Amino acid sequence: MNDKKNRTRSLLVSLLGVCVLGVVLLLVDSFGGMDSYIRGIFMQCCFAVIMATSLNLVMGYLGQIALGHAGFMAVGAYTSALVTKAIGLGIKAGTIAPISNVSQFFIGMLCGALVAALFGLLVGIPALRLRGDYLAIITLGFGEIIRVVIQNLPFAGGKGLANGQAGQALIGIMKMNNIYIIFAVTVVSVAIMLAFVRSKFGRAIIAIREDDIAASSAGLNVTYYKVLTFTVSAFFAGIAGAIYAHRGLGTLQYSDFTFLKSTDYVIMVVLGGMGSMTGSVITAVLLSVLPEMLRAFAQYRMLLYSVILVIMMIFRPIGLFGNYEFSLYHLLLKWFRKKPIEAEQSAAKGGA
Amino acid sequence: MAESILRASNLGISFGGLRALHAFNIDIREGELVGLIGPNGAGKTTVFNLFTGVYKSTEGAFYLHDKLMSGKKTHEIVAAGIARTFQNIRLFKKMTVMENVLIAFTKDIRYGLPGSLLRTAGFWREETAIREKAMDLLSVFNLQDKAGWGAGNLPYGQQRKLEIARALATNAKMLLLDEPAAGMNPTETAELLACINTIRRKFNITILLIEHDMSLVMNICERIVVIDYGEIIAQGLPEEISHDPKVIAAYLGE
Ligand SMILES: Nc1ncnc2c1ncn2[C@@H]1O[C@H](COP(=O)(O)OP(=O)(O)OP(=O)(O)O)[C@@H](O)[C@H]1O
Ligand SMILES: [Mg+2]
């Protein structure tokens, strides 16, 4: 079918685009443009992109307000850090056969993502039965609970429940700042989420957002799709957490995952456009890079964000990109004035 | 006589103190077209909400093909074969006409997460197949040229039709139509009538229909059930109903 051909081509073109980005990265790197400062910002962009896109699944596509995304990130960060630390210790003690840093990181990352997903499932099952505002409050509460629990877990560097000494950070975490690997993880994560959205799953959750009673009357198991999406979203927040934990500082603090962190990602999603992965990626990068460039104004950051949000809500409530998705393939076709293989045209949004 | 398809025995529901439906008994036979009428607030839509699991009954039970349905969730009831439309059209307005129908096929799609992430051959086969099926269905309603339209941009009459198409796409055996002709002009109503006749023939489907337009009901229904204040006050053939003093009283008010 033509639709399939177009999509396959589009996929190939996108792959090519990603490769080009990778080569650019390589060039910048090999000409010495990647000092540790730039590297740090790059890593920050990567986990912010994963956080924003995964939150967009819940907020943009499913249409539920979730205010505790940093909580899932924390679960992923601490789990992965503890796992890589354990592996590192095991290797040192000779109980585990030595493996490369990269494999250690991947094992840690996968564990972090799975545990975060498990938490997503546990929070999602009761919370998603409720409507709108309740979910916002429950997720907000969850985020705070996670942070406070970590603060008090001795093995996570917390002060422990019994002794009153000041909370400490989890230290001695392995470094994984190979930008190519982090870049690849980010690209694959976003690609998986896009594939999810562009399948029966994405269709179902958008329908649920539009009208959940109609969705169940059309045969959808609404609770199942809601919980699944929430779990997938938490899974990727866990991956972002793993990148964060191993970004090179070697430490994790519970105060890294406050409610304000969650708000940051909500802002990215809302600004970029709920229901646009393109929008989430771009605002995530912008809002990670800009504050670094405007260090002098750091204390006005939240103020600035709120002003921008208010202006946005007045003049463009759907966000920068609405639900538009960038497609390199279609852009190229446009440049060369070619038309996509038929079918696609009638399938392209008509009637507007 | 044909087999029973949808049967309710002493079905009822109360909202707090308000008894919206009480002792509702009905036995619909395969292939029938039954009308459900009654004044405003009589409890007609409530019957549909009970039959689709949107509300849980507080008394009685209902059966599809003699299988107990009360207590089941909406999507389970749909899977068993009951589908509906809504009095106030409920389409997925921002999705395309095609996607509105595709949603109803979701429950039959077999590919799971791995298939959709890896874009397997099975994924494409199923996605292509349901698009073709949806196109066929849309052409029954003469909507094939608007498959790519946003559903919210369709004219009113066609939105009603799309909702019926979506209900049929669930592969329902029993179709509940809640005031399908409401707000339609006479041409649209005539078209709708023709459409209902077509789908009855084509899909071999049983229909329970709520309608205010008496001429429409008298025209196409084989049997009519009248409710008022949540209770059945009459049922029978259209001519019988139109002469029933209780029905006339209910409609003319006291
Ligand atoms: N969820 C609910 N909570 C409380 N009362 C309800 C609820 N749903 C319906 N009712 C009440 O039940 C009664 C019957 O309502 P229903 O919608 O079934 O009427 P109807 O026959 O469809 O009327 P109409 O012709 O206006 O559509 C009304 O008095 C209504 O207020
Ligand atoms: Mg009604």
XYZ file of C-alpha atoms and ligand atoms in Angstrom:
638
model
C 0.000 0.000 0.000
C 1.202 3.500 -0.841
C 0.748 4.709 2.674
C 3.271 2.134 3.775
C 5.757 3.106 1.054
C 5.576 6.739 2.059
C 6.047 5.900 5.694
C 8.993 3.642 4.953
C 10.638 6.333 2.878
C 9.900 8.901 5.514
C 11.532 6.623 8.063
C 14.648 6.210 5.909
C 14.908 9.962 5.413
C 14.570 10.523 9.152
C 17.281 7.932 9.801
C 19.507 9.793 7.380
C 18.755 13.024 9.201
C 19.746 11.469 12.506
C 22.988 10.187 10.972
C 23.767 13.684 9.703
C 23.208 15.038 13.200
C 25.527 12.333 14.528
C 28.227 13.305 12.029
C 27.875 16.972 12.978
C 28.312 15.924 16.581
C 31.410 13.940 15.617
C 32.902 16.880 13.702
C 32.277 19.380 16.484
C 33.759 16.903 18.906
C 36.870 16.110 16.878
C 37.634 19.793 16.315
C 37.684 20.269 20.030
C 34.326 22.005 20.328
C 33.169 19.678 23.089
C 34.734 20.678 26.362
C 33.229 19.256 29.491
C 30.964 22.280 29.886
C 29.380 21.844 26.439
C 29.216 18.113 27.060
C 27.269 18.802 30.224
C 24.774 20.971 28.398
C 24.440 18.355 25.684
C 23.636 15.665 28.249
C 21.146 17.993 29.845
C 19.420 18.462 26.483
C 19.263 14.700 26.039
C 17.555 13.840 29.308
C 15.308 16.888 29.045
C 14.187 15.725 25.586
C 13.332 12.270 26.913
C 11.560 13.749 29.939
C 9.501 16.187 27.870
C 8.523 13.702 25.165
C 7.566 11.032 27.700
C 5.528 13.515 29.723
C 3.877 14.571 26.481
C 2.523 11.032 26.098
C 0.485 11.535 29.255
C -0.270 15.244 29.036
C -0.559 15.823 25.311
C -1.841 12.568 23.894
C -3.723 11.095 26.826
C -4.772 14.546 28.016
C -4.136 13.948 31.730
C -2.318 16.393 33.952
C 0.666 14.760 35.649
C 2.770 16.822 38.037
C 5.164 14.213 39.398
C 7.284 13.274 36.418
C 10.502 14.121 38.287
C 9.472 11.423 40.786
C 9.774 8.718 38.118
C 13.026 10.280 36.988
C 14.306 10.012 40.569
C 13.320 6.350 40.746
C 15.210 5.692 37.505
C 18.218 7.720 38.608
C 18.632 6.086 42.006
C 17.884 2.571 40.803
C 20.346 2.782 37.922
C 23.014 4.388 40.109
C 22.671 1.737 42.792
C 22.801 -1.013 40.181
C 25.936 0.323 38.470
C 27.543 0.886 41.860
C 26.773 -2.678 42.876
C 28.164 -4.021 39.615
C 31.272 -1.866 40.047
C 31.815 -3.172 43.559
C 31.207 -6.723 42.401
C 33.811 -6.379 39.678
C 36.301 -4.924 42.135
C 35.707 -7.779 44.538
C 36.026 -10.250 41.707
C 32.563 -11.744 42.191
C 31.368 -10.447 38.819
C 33.230 -10.897 35.555
C 34.514 -7.497 34.394
C 32.320 -5.767 31.782
C 32.697 -2.449 30.022
C 31.346 0.802 31.417
C 28.873 0.960 28.592
C 27.367 -2.420 29.407
C 27.223 -1.482 33.061
C 25.391 1.686 32.151
C 22.925 -0.137 29.934
C 22.159 -2.708 32.617
C 21.660 0.085 35.147
C 19.547 2.100 32.731
C 17.276 -0.829 31.939
C 16.799 -1.620 35.635
C 16.082 2.045 36.346
C 13.539 2.223 33.536
C 11.813 -0.994 34.582
C 11.534 0.011 38.229
C 10.251 3.454 37.205
C 7.696 1.722 34.964
C 6.660 -0.465 37.890
C 6.079 2.650 39.970
C 4.149 4.137 37.072
C 1.940 1.076 37.033
C 1.394 1.174 40.797
C 0.538 4.873 40.810
C -1.420 4.682 37.580
C -3.827 1.889 38.432
C -5.591 3.724 41.250
C -4.942 7.280 40.037
C -6.153 6.912 36.467
C -9.584 5.783 37.595
C -10.083 9.311 38.807
C -10.651 12.275 36.595
C -8.558 15.318 35.717
C -7.616 17.297 38.768
C -7.349 14.285 41.056
C -4.627 12.751 38.927
C -2.719 16.036 39.074
C -2.877 16.013 42.859
C -2.005 12.335 43.210
C 1.001 12.579 40.897
C 2.141 15.706 42.686
C 1.891 13.846 45.981
C 3.714 10.854 44.544
C 6.624 13.025 43.378
C 7.012 14.521 46.823
C 6.677 11.157 48.592
C 9.416 9.654 46.433
C 11.717 12.532 47.237
C 11.086 12.318 50.975
C 11.497 8.540 50.975
C 14.848 8.813 49.196
C 15.878 11.489 51.662
C 15.411 8.933 54.415
C 16.838 5.822 52.784
C 20.317 5.092 54.158
C 21.398 3.079 51.113
C 20.418 5.957 48.826
C 22.650 8.324 50.736
C 19.836 9.629 52.907
C 20.179 10.266 56.596
C 18.258 7.201 57.649
C 15.157 7.228 59.773
C 16.908 6.820 63.090
C 19.930 9.092 63.231
C 19.440 12.788 62.850
C 22.513 13.679 60.850
C 22.086 15.833 57.782
C 21.075 14.078 54.585
C 23.918 13.219 52.269
C 24.189 12.591 48.591
C 24.610 9.240 46.937
C 28.216 9.432 45.803
C 30.727 7.546 43.715
C 28.421 6.968 40.771
C 30.037 5.778 37.569
C 30.550 8.303 34.799
C 28.876 7.694 31.446
C 29.329 10.807 29.389
C 30.014 9.275 26.012
C 27.904 11.702 24.022
C 27.360 9.303 21.126
C 25.832 6.664 23.317
C 23.652 9.185 25.115
C 22.650 10.648 21.752
C 21.747 7.190 20.475
C 19.716 6.394 23.594
C 17.813 9.649 23.177
C 17.094 9.104 19.491
C 15.949 5.528 20.053
C 13.748 6.586 22.974
C 12.025 9.292 20.966
C 11.673 6.937 17.985
C 10.012 4.304 20.162
C 7.595 6.851 21.590
C 6.770 8.073 18.073
C 6.133 4.507 16.953
C 3.890 4.037 19.978
C 1.922 7.152 19.153
C 1.559 6.168 15.514
C -0.027 2.800 16.120
C -3.329 1.568 17.472
C -2.082 2.663 20.885
C -1.648 6.293 19.905
C -4.977 6.306 18.107
C -6.665 4.835 21.150
C -5.233 7.301 23.651
C -6.057 10.296 21.479
C -9.622 9.003 21.192
C -9.764 8.637 24.969
C -8.554 12.207 25.341
C -11.219 13.408 22.916
C -14.095 11.584 24.595
C -13.628 8.687 26.977
C -17.286 7.628 26.999
C -17.348 7.437 23.217
C -14.017 5.601 23.320
C -15.323 2.880 25.603
C -18.517 2.684 23.548
C -16.319 2.020 20.536
C -14.885 -0.953 22.384
C -11.747 0.472 23.971
C -10.686 -0.685 27.404
C -10.072 2.853 28.586
C -8.371 1.986 31.876
C -5.960 -0.391 30.152
C -4.813 2.193 27.613
C -4.506 4.903 30.252
C -2.427 2.771 32.601
C -0.296 1.453 29.740
C 0.519 4.967 28.559
C 1.306 6.114 32.067
C 3.623 3.122 32.514
C 5.420 3.699 29.204
C 5.824 7.350 30.134
C 7.336 6.422 33.508
C 9.632 3.913 31.805
C 11.209 6.645 29.707
C 11.390 9.030 32.649
C 13.431 6.237 34.247
C 15.784 6.215 31.259
C 16.188 9.981 31.519
C 16.917 9.503 35.216
C 19.652 6.993 34.413
C 21.321 9.449 32.025
C 21.031 12.122 34.692
C 22.582 9.923 37.378
C 25.577 9.040 35.215
C 26.115 12.436 33.659
C 29.562 12.715 35.221
C 29.212 14.526 38.526
C 29.219 11.223 40.371
C 26.578 12.323 42.876
C 22.823 12.300 43.266
C 20.847 14.379 45.714
C 17.214 14.047 46.616
C 16.932 17.802 46.171
C 17.582 17.291 42.436
C 14.034 16.025 42.065
C 11.799 18.648 43.550
C 8.347 19.639 42.432
C 9.978 22.491 40.500
C 11.792 19.924 38.343
C 8.453 18.373 37.414
C 7.123 21.840 36.612
C 10.046 22.466 34.260
C 8.999 19.525 32.119
C 5.340 20.494 32.238
C 6.361 23.904 30.914
C 8.341 22.309 28.083
C 5.366 20.204 27.049
C 2.872 23.056 27.248
C 5.100 25.502 25.401
C 6.018 23.026 22.696
C 2.435 22.019 22.131
C 0.548 19.202 23.828
C 0.471 16.379 21.357
C 3.527 17.429 19.344
C 6.698 15.400 19.837
C 8.502 17.914 17.630
C 7.446 20.709 19.953
C 8.590 18.838 23.060
C 12.003 18.109 21.558
C 12.585 21.694 20.483
C 11.420 23.365 23.699
C 13.342 20.813 25.764
C 16.545 21.735 23.935
C 15.795 25.468 24.057
C 14.930 25.511 27.738
C 18.037 23.485 28.534
C 20.397 25.692 26.535
C 18.917 29.144 27.152
C 19.268 29.208 30.945
C 22.940 28.329 30.492
C 23.438 31.223 28.124
C 21.550 33.589 30.376
C 23.249 32.610 33.606
C 23.100 36.201 34.830
C 19.316 36.063 34.914
C 19.149 32.669 36.564
C 17.086 33.852 39.506
C 14.451 35.293 37.195
C 14.066 32.068 35.265
C 10.779 30.934 36.799
C 9.423 34.443 36.561
C 10.302 34.567 32.884
C 8.752 31.135 32.279
C 5.509 32.168 33.914
C 5.321 35.323 31.841
C 5.976 33.369 28.658
C 3.345 30.809 29.648
C 0.741 33.480 30.318
C 1.443 35.192 27.006
C 1.275 31.830 25.294
C -2.058 30.927 26.876
C -3.491 34.219 25.659
C -2.185 34.276 22.115
C -1.483 30.674 21.256
C -3.036 28.282 23.751
C -2.192 25.206 21.695
C 1.548 25.773 22.210
C 4.214 26.603 19.652
C 3.605 23.576 17.499
C 0.042 22.587 18.356
C 0.041 18.957 17.294
C 2.211 19.488 14.245
C 4.934 16.925 13.600
C 8.053 17.788 11.664
C 8.868 15.369 8.870
C 12.154 15.741 7.030
C 10.736 13.645 4.207
C 7.833 15.998 3.584
C 10.080 19.022 3.882
C 12.393 17.617 1.218
C 9.449 16.763 -1.022
C 8.259 20.323 -0.666
C 11.675 21.725 -1.530
C 11.879 19.654 -4.643
C 8.234 20.342 -5.432
C 7.315 16.714 -5.589
C 4.119 15.206 -4.363
C 4.028 12.288 -1.984
C 2.863 9.054 -3.530
C -0.897 9.590 -3.859
C -2.917 8.005 -1.018
C -1.013 10.136 1.475
C -2.755 13.207 0.110
C -6.234 12.088 0.902
C -4.948 10.774 4.205
C -3.309 14.112 4.967
C -5.604 16.184 7.087
C -8.326 17.433 4.796
C -11.351 19.543 5.337
C -9.813 22.127 7.633
C -40.451 -16.504 15.863
C -36.819 -15.474 15.759
C -34.500 -16.017 18.684
C -34.282 -13.522 21.505
C -31.252 -11.249 21.210
C -31.602 -8.588 23.894
C -33.704 -9.237 26.936
C -34.183 -7.173 30.066
C -35.950 -8.441 33.129
C -37.128 -5.990 35.750
C -34.251 -3.681 34.901
C -34.137 -0.475 36.932
C -31.942 2.236 38.329
C -32.319 4.946 40.958
C -30.208 8.062 41.306
C -30.391 8.815 44.988
C -34.113 9.258 45.535
C -35.005 9.526 41.858
C -36.238 6.298 40.290
C -35.239 6.928 36.689
C -36.201 3.466 35.480
C -38.234 0.750 37.112
C -39.378 -2.763 36.207
C -38.270 -2.419 32.615
C -38.985 -5.603 30.669
C -38.256 -6.070 27.025
C -37.522 -8.980 24.721
C -36.084 -8.029 21.352
C -35.949 -10.685 18.647
C -33.168 -11.073 16.115
C -33.624 -8.798 13.124
C -36.334 -6.650 14.700
C -36.484 -2.879 14.617
C -38.015 -1.734 17.868
C -38.854 1.855 18.758
C -38.459 3.247 22.265
C -40.472 6.420 22.790
C -41.670 8.587 25.612
C -41.847 12.224 26.715
C -38.783 14.230 27.740
C -37.064 12.834 30.801
C -39.008 9.562 30.598
C -35.831 7.492 30.962
C -35.109 6.472 27.370
C -31.440 7.424 27.317
C -31.109 5.825 30.735
C -32.167 2.505 29.170
C -29.309 2.838 26.659
C -26.847 3.800 29.360
C -27.800 0.651 31.243
C -27.592 -1.565 28.151
C -24.062 -0.288 27.456
C -22.712 -0.422 30.993
C -22.365 3.346 31.311
C -24.700 3.058 34.300
C -24.893 0.024 36.568
C -28.428 -1.135 37.229
C -29.712 -1.110 40.795
C -32.436 -3.669 40.055
C -32.933 -6.496 37.599
C -30.659 -7.704 34.837
C -30.291 -7.846 31.065
C -29.040 -10.499 28.703
C -27.583 -10.661 25.215
C -28.349 -14.018 23.608
C -29.263 -15.193 27.097
C -25.805 -14.356 28.412
C -25.858 -12.107 31.471
C -24.532 -8.659 30.577
C -25.436 -6.504 33.582
C -22.413 -5.709 35.705
C -20.028 -5.907 32.764
C -17.888 -3.002 31.669
C -18.754 -1.009 28.564
C -15.934 -2.394 26.434
C -16.862 -5.954 27.392
C -20.459 -5.349 26.375
C -19.292 -3.875 23.084
C -17.113 -6.919 22.504
C -20.168 -9.101 23.163
C -22.065 -7.281 20.408
C -23.994 -4.211 21.603
C -23.064 -0.822 20.142
C -24.718 2.562 20.369
C -24.860 6.140 19.215
C -25.444 9.174 21.427
C -28.201 11.725 21.699
C -25.602 14.512 21.677
C -23.211 13.299 19.014
C -19.971 12.060 20.522
C -17.380 11.815 17.796
C -13.634 12.148 18.194
C -13.858 15.588 16.665
C -10.172 16.270 16.158
C -9.528 12.923 14.557
C -10.252 12.177 10.923
C -13.426 10.490 9.708
C -11.339 7.427 8.894
C -9.710 7.343 12.329
C -13.107 7.542 14.013
C -13.996 4.252 12.364
C -10.544 2.724 12.902
C -10.937 3.181 16.659
C -13.820 0.722 16.614
C -11.571 -1.916 15.018
C -8.943 -1.534 17.744
C -10.351 -4.351 19.846
C -9.790 -6.820 17.000
C -6.214 -5.776 16.231
C -3.810 -8.481 17.251
C -0.414 -6.776 17.024
C 0.872 -5.610 20.370
C 3.612 -3.297 21.589
C 6.471 -5.234 19.925
C 4.682 -5.258 16.574
C 3.994 -1.565 16.609
C 7.509 -0.648 17.753
C 9.235 -2.869 15.193
C 6.718 -2.156 12.421
C 6.489 -5.841 11.589
C 4.846 -7.238 8.475
C 1.906 -8.177 10.665
C 1.564 -4.589 11.797
C 1.291 -3.321 8.229
C -0.993 -6.130 7.181
C -3.479 -5.339 9.926
C -3.237 -1.562 9.550
C -3.862 -1.888 5.817
C -6.711 -4.342 6.306
C -8.608 -2.180 8.785
C -8.235 0.851 6.532
C -9.796 -1.065 3.686
C -12.586 -2.296 5.932
C -13.175 1.241 7.182
C -13.318 2.544 3.613
C -15.918 -0.078 2.683
C -18.009 0.890 5.661
C -17.693 4.610 4.932
C -18.889 4.075 1.385
C -22.088 2.486 2.706
C -22.772 5.879 4.262
C -21.482 7.778 1.274
C -18.671 9.207 3.356
C -15.764 7.670 1.436
C -14.711 11.001 -0.074
C -14.461 12.583 3.337
C -12.270 9.946 4.959
C -9.495 12.461 5.461
C -11.693 15.215 6.901
C -11.617 16.178 10.523
C -14.771 14.574 11.959
C -15.780 17.864 13.599
C -15.860 19.560 10.204
C -18.565 17.304 8.771
C -22.067 18.703 8.367
C -24.441 17.672 11.119
C -26.281 14.952 9.222
C -23.048 13.278 8.221
C -21.746 13.377 11.771
C -24.790 11.346 12.788
C -24.055 8.873 10.003
C -20.407 8.620 10.976
C -21.445 7.773 14.500
C -23.591 4.929 13.173
C -20.688 3.773 10.996
C -18.409 3.724 14.020
C -20.950 1.704 15.996
C -21.275 -0.814 13.159
C -17.498 -1.106 12.915
C -17.481 -2.722 16.357
C -19.139 -5.652 14.588
C -22.247 -5.240 16.697
C -25.257 -7.524 16.433
C -27.473 -5.172 18.382
C -27.480 -1.472 17.572
C -28.909 1.198 19.881
C -29.660 4.506 18.164
C -30.433 7.466 20.413
C -32.508 10.010 18.468
C -30.596 9.598 15.209
C -32.827 12.083 13.400
C -32.690 14.809 16.036
C -31.861 18.164 14.506
C -32.037 16.900 10.946
C -33.923 18.575 8.146
C -36.542 16.510 6.218
C -34.097 15.611 3.427
C -31.515 14.427 5.904
C -34.171 12.445 7.769
C -35.285 10.744 4.571
C -31.678 9.884 3.791
C -31.220 8.507 7.269
C -34.296 6.305 6.872
C -32.927 4.858 3.662
C -29.616 4.362 5.389
C -31.154 2.476 8.295
C -32.962 0.200 5.869
C -29.719 -0.476 4.003
C -27.758 -1.416 7.085
C -30.525 -3.664 8.319
C -30.353 -5.608 5.105
C -26.594 -5.494 4.714
C -25.478 -6.235 8.248
C -28.382 -8.319 9.423
C -28.554 -6.200 12.491
C -31.170 -5.729 15.197
C -32.004 -2.143 16.110
C -33.514 -0.446 19.130
C -34.262 3.160 18.307
C -35.177 6.154 20.428
C -36.970 8.854 18.512
C -39.117 11.888 19.100
C -40.217 12.216 15.499
C -43.449 10.179 15.643
C -43.889 9.908 11.901
C -40.430 8.379 11.596
C -41.099 5.908 14.386
C -44.502 4.897 13.024
C -42.929 4.531 9.612
C -40.121 2.136 10.242
C -40.559 0.463 13.612
C -42.144 -2.959 13.717
C -42.882 -2.707 17.390
C -42.935 0.184 19.832
C -42.318 0.431 23.564
C -43.528 3.554 25.336
C -42.151 4.669 28.685
C -43.097 7.521 30.945
C -41.642 8.402 34.345
C -39.334 5.422 34.056
C -42.063 2.831 33.527
C -43.436 1.080 30.487
C -46.931 2.369 29.832
C -47.612 0.588 26.570
C -46.115 -1.616 23.921
C -47.249 -3.106 20.667
C -47.650 -2.448 16.977
C -47.434 1.139 15.719
C -51.206 1.415 15.037
C -52.062 0.078 18.465
C -49.695 2.555 20.089
C -50.983 5.539 18.199
C -54.491 4.844 19.490
C -53.553 3.930 23.040
C -55.236 6.400 25.415
C -52.370 6.226 27.945
C -49.833 7.115 25.281
C -51.951 9.960 23.985
C -52.350 11.261 27.517
C -48.602 11.059 28.177
C -47.783 12.910 25.001
C -50.476 15.547 25.270
C -49.742 16.000 28.959
C -52.255 14.833 31.569
N -26.560 10.467 35.969
C -27.763 10.891 36.405
N -27.898 11.388 37.660
C -29.096 11.815 38.106
N -30.215 11.764 37.391
C -30.170 11.276 36.144
C -28.930 10.815 35.584
N -29.166 10.401 34.319
C -30.471 10.585 34.105
N -31.087 11.106 35.198
C -32.512 11.435 35.309
O -33.262 10.339 34.851
C -34.403 10.800 34.141
C -34.439 10.200 32.772
O -33.403 10.763 31.985
P -33.141 10.314 30.495
O -31.950 11.063 30.022
O -33.091 8.851 30.427
O -34.435 10.854 29.752
P -34.838 10.718 28.221
O -36.059 9.922 28.166
O -33.682 10.282 27.409
O -35.203 12.233 27.897
P -34.944 13.091 26.571
O -36.072 12.806 25.671
O -34.969 14.484 27.067
O -33.635 12.686 26.039
C -34.345 12.307 34.137
O -35.168 12.783 35.168
C -32.904 12.600 34.438
O -32.775 13.818 35.128
Mg -32.484 11.056 25.987
